[in-house]
């Protein structure tokens, strides 16, 4: 007769907060990686928008609503990046805590619009990590010391990455730091490291440039002597190929703007993505 209660209590313990992992949803792959770094083994992290996918134009699926409904906490970028996420959250009926990781970021304005790509400045990445650690500690106070320690060591890594990037870019003369990408996703990087990024498409990926706008950009690129054009992992390369053909500026490779890469490609984490982007930019701009 004593076996059954013991068995039951083990089952109950297994379902209780002491052993069950915190269920976390992040809106896109870069944020999911940052959350996983802070959470370690204490949480199960799901990303809504996967690697190499465009979060601007994402259409949520039924499975996303289920994941959000079952989540203990949901992390979103905000600043208008995920235009679909507010509806997804309200339609899911979730009781999860919602954390917007850019709450303490100073937004960059591009032609009067808020630029959502704040993670492309490491200082902001650190604000993301702090918001993630605070959010996880709030809903799972038993593991707060682990989140704090993991966040601190992650922030140290990010500070070292920033120092390294700053040093590498400072070796490229300012007048050579002119880059072309498909959409305007690197304004925060440009600000942090005194670079110029030009793009035929604005801060979201929805708009197509008119023939006139494209012609004006191409004229401008010839004038400013832009050094390199890059394709992005989340956008079609046709525009960049056209710009390259009409200007004679070589396509310098692929950079990762709004999503990590799939396994086996060079940007499977926020840190790897940043390192890859900076080292490719420096290499092509130095030529
Ligand atoms: Zn974008």
Short mmCIF file of C-alpha atoms and ligand atoms in Angstrom, two decimals:
data_model
loop_
_atom_site.label_atom_id
_atom_site.label_comp_id
_atom_site.label_asym_id
_atom_site.label_seq_id
_atom_site.Cartn_x
_atom_site.Cartn_y
_atom_site.Cartn_z
CA UNK A 1 0.00 0.00 0.00
CA UNK A 2 2.94 2.34 0.40
CA UNK A 3 4.17 1.90 -3.15
CA UNK A 4 1.28 3.69 -4.82
CA UNK A 5 1.52 6.99 -2.91
CA UNK A 6 5.28 7.03 -3.47
CA UNK A 7 4.78 6.46 -7.18
CA UNK A 8 2.13 9.17 -7.32
CA UNK A 9 4.26 11.66 -5.50
CA UNK A 10 7.14 11.02 -7.92
CA UNK A 11 4.81 11.65 -10.84
CA UNK A 12 3.59 14.87 -9.24
CA UNK A 13 7.14 15.95 -8.49
CA UNK A 14 8.05 15.28 -12.14
CA UNK A 15 5.28 17.60 -13.27
CA UNK A 16 6.03 20.29 -10.71
CA UNK A 17 8.22 23.31 -11.28
CA UNK A 18 11.13 21.75 -9.41
CA UNK A 19 11.96 19.32 -12.22
CA UNK A 20 10.01 20.35 -15.31
CA UNK A 21 11.89 22.63 -17.66
CA UNK A 22 10.62 26.14 -18.22
CA UNK A 23 8.95 26.37 -21.61
CA UNK A 24 10.25 29.31 -23.59
CA UNK A 25 9.26 30.61 -26.99
CA UNK A 26 11.37 33.17 -28.89
CA UNK A 27 10.04 34.88 -32.00
CA UNK A 28 13.09 34.31 -34.25
CA UNK A 29 16.29 32.31 -34.45
CA UNK A 30 18.82 34.94 -33.30
CA UNK A 31 16.79 35.69 -30.17
CA UNK A 32 16.20 31.97 -29.52
CA UNK A 33 19.96 31.39 -29.51
CA UNK A 34 20.52 34.23 -27.04
CA UNK A 35 17.77 32.85 -24.77
CA UNK A 36 19.29 29.36 -24.94
CA UNK A 37 22.70 30.76 -23.95
CA UNK A 38 21.21 32.32 -20.81
CA UNK A 39 18.82 29.48 -19.99
CA UNK A 40 21.27 26.59 -20.40
CA UNK A 41 19.63 23.28 -19.42
CA UNK A 42 16.91 24.93 -17.35
CA UNK A 43 14.60 25.68 -20.24
CA UNK A 44 13.28 24.24 -23.43
CA UNK A 45 13.53 26.95 -26.11
CA UNK A 46 11.43 27.01 -29.28
CA UNK A 47 11.91 29.52 -32.10
CA UNK A 48 8.88 30.55 -34.14
CA UNK A 49 10.76 31.78 -37.23
CA UNK A 50 13.56 29.36 -38.07
CA UNK A 51 17.04 29.76 -39.59
CA UNK A 52 17.40 31.51 -42.98
CA UNK A 53 13.76 32.64 -42.79
CA UNK A 54 12.36 36.17 -43.03
CA UNK A 55 10.63 37.25 -39.80
CA UNK A 56 9.25 40.43 -41.42
CA UNK A 57 6.99 38.43 -43.75
CA UNK A 58 6.34 35.39 -41.58
CA UNK A 59 2.88 33.80 -41.52
CA UNK A 60 2.29 32.01 -38.19
CA UNK A 61 1.23 28.36 -38.34
CA UNK A 62 -1.17 26.42 -36.10
CA UNK A 63 1.80 24.85 -34.29
CA UNK A 64 3.09 28.31 -33.36
CA UNK A 65 -0.15 29.16 -31.54
CA UNK A 66 0.11 25.87 -29.62
CA UNK A 67 3.74 26.57 -28.67
CA UNK A 68 2.82 30.08 -27.47
CA UNK A 69 -0.23 28.76 -25.59
CA UNK A 70 1.94 26.23 -23.73
CA UNK A 71 4.83 28.60 -23.05
CA UNK A 72 5.73 29.94 -19.60
CA UNK A 73 7.46 32.93 -21.18
CA UNK A 74 7.66 34.44 -24.68
CA UNK A 75 10.52 36.68 -25.84
CA UNK A 76 9.98 39.05 -28.76
CA UNK A 77 12.23 41.65 -30.40
CA UNK A 78 9.63 44.41 -30.73
CA UNK A 79 10.29 47.75 -32.50
CA UNK A 80 7.85 46.58 -35.18
CA UNK A 81 10.02 43.64 -36.30
CA UNK A 82 7.42 40.87 -35.89
CA UNK A 83 4.27 42.50 -37.28
CA UNK A 84 2.37 39.21 -36.76
CA UNK A 85 3.32 38.47 -33.14
CA UNK A 86 0.71 40.53 -31.24
CA UNK A 87 -2.13 38.70 -33.03
CA UNK A 88 -0.44 35.34 -32.53
CA UNK A 89 -0.12 35.97 -28.79
CA UNK A 90 -3.68 37.19 -28.33
CA UNK A 91 -5.20 34.43 -30.50
CA UNK A 92 -3.26 31.73 -28.61
CA UNK A 93 -4.93 32.69 -25.33
CA UNK A 94 -1.60 32.18 -23.55
CA UNK A 95 -0.96 33.14 -19.93
CA UNK A 96 2.79 33.34 -20.60
CA UNK A 97 4.86 36.32 -19.50
CA UNK A 98 5.71 38.39 -22.58
CA UNK A 99 9.12 40.09 -22.63
CA UNK A 100 10.10 42.63 -25.30
CA UNK A 101 13.89 42.53 -25.25
CA UNK A 102 14.36 45.96 -26.87
CA UNK A 103 12.53 47.84 -24.08
CA UNK A 104 15.77 49.56 -22.98
CA UNK A 105 17.23 50.01 -26.47
CA UNK A 106 17.48 53.52 -27.95
CA UNK A 107 15.73 53.03 -31.30
CA UNK A 108 17.36 54.16 -34.49
CA UNK A 109 15.14 56.10 -36.89
CA UNK A 110 15.47 55.62 -40.64
CA UNK A 111 13.50 58.20 -42.62
CA UNK A 112 11.13 58.60 -39.67
CA UNK A 113 10.59 54.86 -39.19
CA UNK A 114 11.92 52.81 -36.27
CA UNK A 115 14.62 50.37 -37.36
CA UNK A 116 13.96 47.03 -35.60
CA UNK A 117 17.37 45.36 -36.27
CA UNK A 118 18.82 46.45 -32.92
CA UNK A 119 20.77 43.19 -32.34
CA UNK A 120 23.28 44.27 -35.01
CA UNK A 121 24.92 46.47 -32.36
CA UNK A 122 26.58 44.39 -29.60
CA UNK A 123 25.70 47.02 -26.96
CA UNK A 124 22.06 46.28 -27.72
CA UNK A 125 22.75 42.54 -27.75
CA UNK A 126 23.92 42.97 -24.15
CA UNK A 127 20.62 44.74 -23.31
CA UNK A 128 18.81 41.75 -24.85
CA UNK A 129 20.79 39.36 -22.63
CA UNK A 130 19.98 41.39 -19.51
CA UNK A 131 16.27 41.44 -20.40
CA UNK A 132 16.34 37.67 -21.01
CA UNK A 133 18.06 36.95 -17.66
CA UNK A 134 15.60 39.20 -15.80
CA UNK A 135 12.58 37.59 -17.52
CA UNK A 136 13.73 34.03 -16.84
CA UNK A 137 14.59 34.86 -13.21
CA UNK A 138 11.12 36.37 -12.67
CA UNK A 139 9.24 33.28 -13.75
CA UNK A 140 11.78 30.72 -12.46
CA UNK A 141 13.35 32.26 -9.31
CA UNK A 142 14.79 28.88 -8.22
CA UNK A 143 17.31 29.12 -11.05
CA UNK A 144 17.90 32.87 -10.88
CA UNK A 145 21.53 32.51 -9.79
CA UNK A 146 22.24 30.27 -12.78
CA UNK A 147 20.65 32.75 -15.19
CA UNK A 148 22.64 35.57 -13.63
CA UNK A 149 25.95 33.70 -13.90
CA UNK A 150 25.32 32.49 -17.45
CA UNK A 151 24.27 35.99 -18.56
CA UNK A 152 27.42 37.49 -17.01
CA UNK A 153 29.74 35.11 -18.83
CA UNK A 154 27.82 35.55 -22.10
CA UNK A 155 28.08 39.35 -21.77
CA UNK A 156 31.85 39.01 -21.27
CA UNK A 157 32.03 37.05 -24.51
CA UNK A 158 29.97 39.71 -26.31
CA UNK A 159 32.18 42.52 -25.00
CA UNK A 160 35.25 40.68 -26.29
CA UNK A 161 33.52 40.22 -29.66
CA UNK A 162 32.76 43.95 -29.84
CA UNK A 163 36.38 44.86 -29.01
CA UNK A 164 37.64 42.49 -31.71
CA UNK A 165 35.16 43.80 -34.31
CA UNK A 166 36.00 47.42 -33.50
CA UNK A 167 39.71 46.73 -33.93
CA UNK A 168 39.26 44.86 -37.24
CA UNK A 169 37.00 47.54 -38.73
CA UNK A 170 39.25 50.39 -37.57
CA UNK A 171 41.95 48.98 -39.85
CA UNK A 172 39.72 49.73 -42.89
CA UNK A 173 39.85 53.42 -43.94
CA UNK A 174 36.48 55.13 -43.37
CA UNK A 175 36.05 55.99 -47.06
CA UNK A 176 36.23 52.29 -47.90
CA UNK A 177 33.57 51.29 -45.39
CA UNK A 178 30.68 51.47 -47.87
CA UNK A 179 28.59 48.35 -48.21
CA UNK A 180 25.47 47.38 -50.18
CA UNK A 181 22.96 44.86 -48.87
CA UNK A 182 19.52 43.87 -50.13
CA UNK A 183 17.49 45.41 -47.29
CA UNK A 184 18.35 48.01 -44.69
CA UNK A 185 19.21 45.69 -41.78
CA UNK A 186 22.59 47.01 -40.63
CA UNK A 187 21.89 50.56 -39.49
CA UNK A 188 22.85 49.71 -35.89
CA UNK A 189 26.09 48.06 -37.04
CA UNK A 190 26.84 51.08 -39.24
CA UNK A 191 26.31 53.40 -36.27
CA UNK A 192 28.44 51.33 -33.91
CA UNK A 193 31.43 51.06 -36.24
CA UNK A 194 31.20 54.19 -38.39
CA UNK A 195 30.25 52.41 -41.59
CA UNK A 196 27.80 53.17 -44.43
CA UNK A 197 25.28 50.58 -45.57
CA UNK A 198 23.14 51.24 -48.63
CA UNK A 199 20.18 49.12 -49.68
CA UNK A 200 17.60 49.10 -52.47
CA UNK A 201 14.94 47.95 -49.99
CA UNK A 202 14.07 49.69 -46.70
CA UNK A 203 14.00 48.43 -43.12
CA UNK A 204 11.40 45.79 -43.84
CA UNK A 205 11.52 43.34 -46.74
CA UNK A 206 8.04 44.02 -48.06
CA UNK A 207 8.67 46.94 -50.43
CA UNK A 208 10.12 46.49 -53.91
CA UNK A 209 12.14 49.44 -55.22
CA UNK A 210 10.85 51.16 -58.33
CA UNK A 211 13.04 51.15 -61.46
CA UNK A 212 13.74 54.83 -60.81
CA UNK A 213 14.81 54.23 -57.20
CA UNK A 214 17.07 51.38 -58.27
CA UNK A 215 18.66 53.50 -61.01
CA UNK A 216 19.29 56.30 -58.49
CA UNK A 217 20.93 53.85 -56.06
CA UNK A 218 23.14 52.45 -58.83
CA UNK A 219 24.25 55.97 -59.83
CA UNK A 220 24.97 56.73 -56.19
CA UNK A 221 27.03 53.54 -55.76
CA UNK A 222 29.25 54.48 -58.70
CA UNK A 223 29.68 57.95 -57.28
CA UNK A 224 30.61 56.92 -53.73
CA UNK A 225 32.83 54.12 -55.01
CA UNK A 226 31.10 51.38 -52.99
CA UNK A 227 33.45 48.46 -52.46
CA UNK A 228 31.23 45.45 -52.04
CA UNK A 229 27.68 44.22 -52.39
CA UNK A 230 26.40 41.34 -50.30
CA UNK A 231 23.52 38.93 -50.57
CA UNK A 232 21.57 38.18 -47.39
CA UNK A 233 20.44 34.82 -46.13
CA UNK A 234 16.80 35.89 -45.83
CA UNK A 235 16.19 37.72 -49.10
CA UNK A 236 16.19 36.81 -52.76
CA UNK A 237 19.55 37.60 -54.39
CA UNK A 238 18.07 38.90 -57.68
CA UNK A 239 18.29 42.60 -56.77
CA UNK A 240 21.86 42.28 -55.56
CA UNK A 241 22.86 40.34 -58.69
CA UNK A 242 21.33 43.10 -60.82
CA UNK A 243 23.16 45.83 -58.87
CA UNK A 244 26.40 43.89 -59.19
CA UNK A 245 25.91 43.45 -62.95
CA UNK A 246 25.12 47.14 -63.53
CA UNK A 247 27.87 48.58 -61.34
CA UNK A 248 30.59 46.01 -61.85
CA UNK A 249 30.92 45.72 -58.06
CA UNK A 250 31.58 42.12 -57.18
CA UNK A 251 29.20 40.20 -54.92
CA UNK A 252 31.28 39.80 -51.75
CA UNK A 253 29.37 36.84 -50.35
CA UNK A 254 26.52 36.16 -47.99
CA UNK A 255 25.89 38.00 -44.76
CA UNK A 256 23.32 37.13 -42.13
CA UNK A 257 20.95 39.89 -41.19
CA UNK A 258 17.69 38.74 -39.58
CA UNK A 259 18.17 35.01 -39.05
CA UNK A 260 20.84 32.47 -38.18
CA UNK A 261 21.99 29.90 -40.72
CA UNK A 262 21.12 26.22 -40.74
CA UNK A 263 23.66 23.81 -39.22
CA UNK A 264 26.77 23.48 -41.38
CA UNK A 265 26.72 27.14 -42.49
CA UNK A 266 28.78 29.84 -40.75
CA UNK A 267 26.13 31.58 -38.61
CA UNK A 268 24.53 29.06 -36.28
CA UNK A 269 24.67 31.38 -33.24
CA UNK A 270 24.47 35.13 -32.58
CA UNK A 271 28.19 35.19 -31.81
CA UNK A 272 29.12 33.16 -34.92
CA UNK A 273 26.82 35.31 -37.08
CA UNK A 274 28.40 38.55 -35.86
CA UNK A 275 31.94 37.19 -36.29
CA UNK A 276 31.17 35.94 -39.79
CA UNK A 277 29.57 39.21 -40.90
CA UNK A 278 32.36 41.42 -39.56
CA UNK A 279 35.20 39.27 -40.87
CA UNK A 280 33.64 38.99 -44.35
CA UNK A 281 32.96 42.75 -44.45
CA UNK A 282 36.51 43.59 -43.37
CA UNK A 283 38.02 41.15 -45.84
CA UNK A 284 36.05 42.48 -48.83
CA UNK A 285 36.32 46.18 -47.90
CA UNK A 286 40.09 45.92 -47.43
CA UNK A 287 40.62 44.74 -51.02
ZN1 LIG B 1 15.11 42.91 -41.66
#
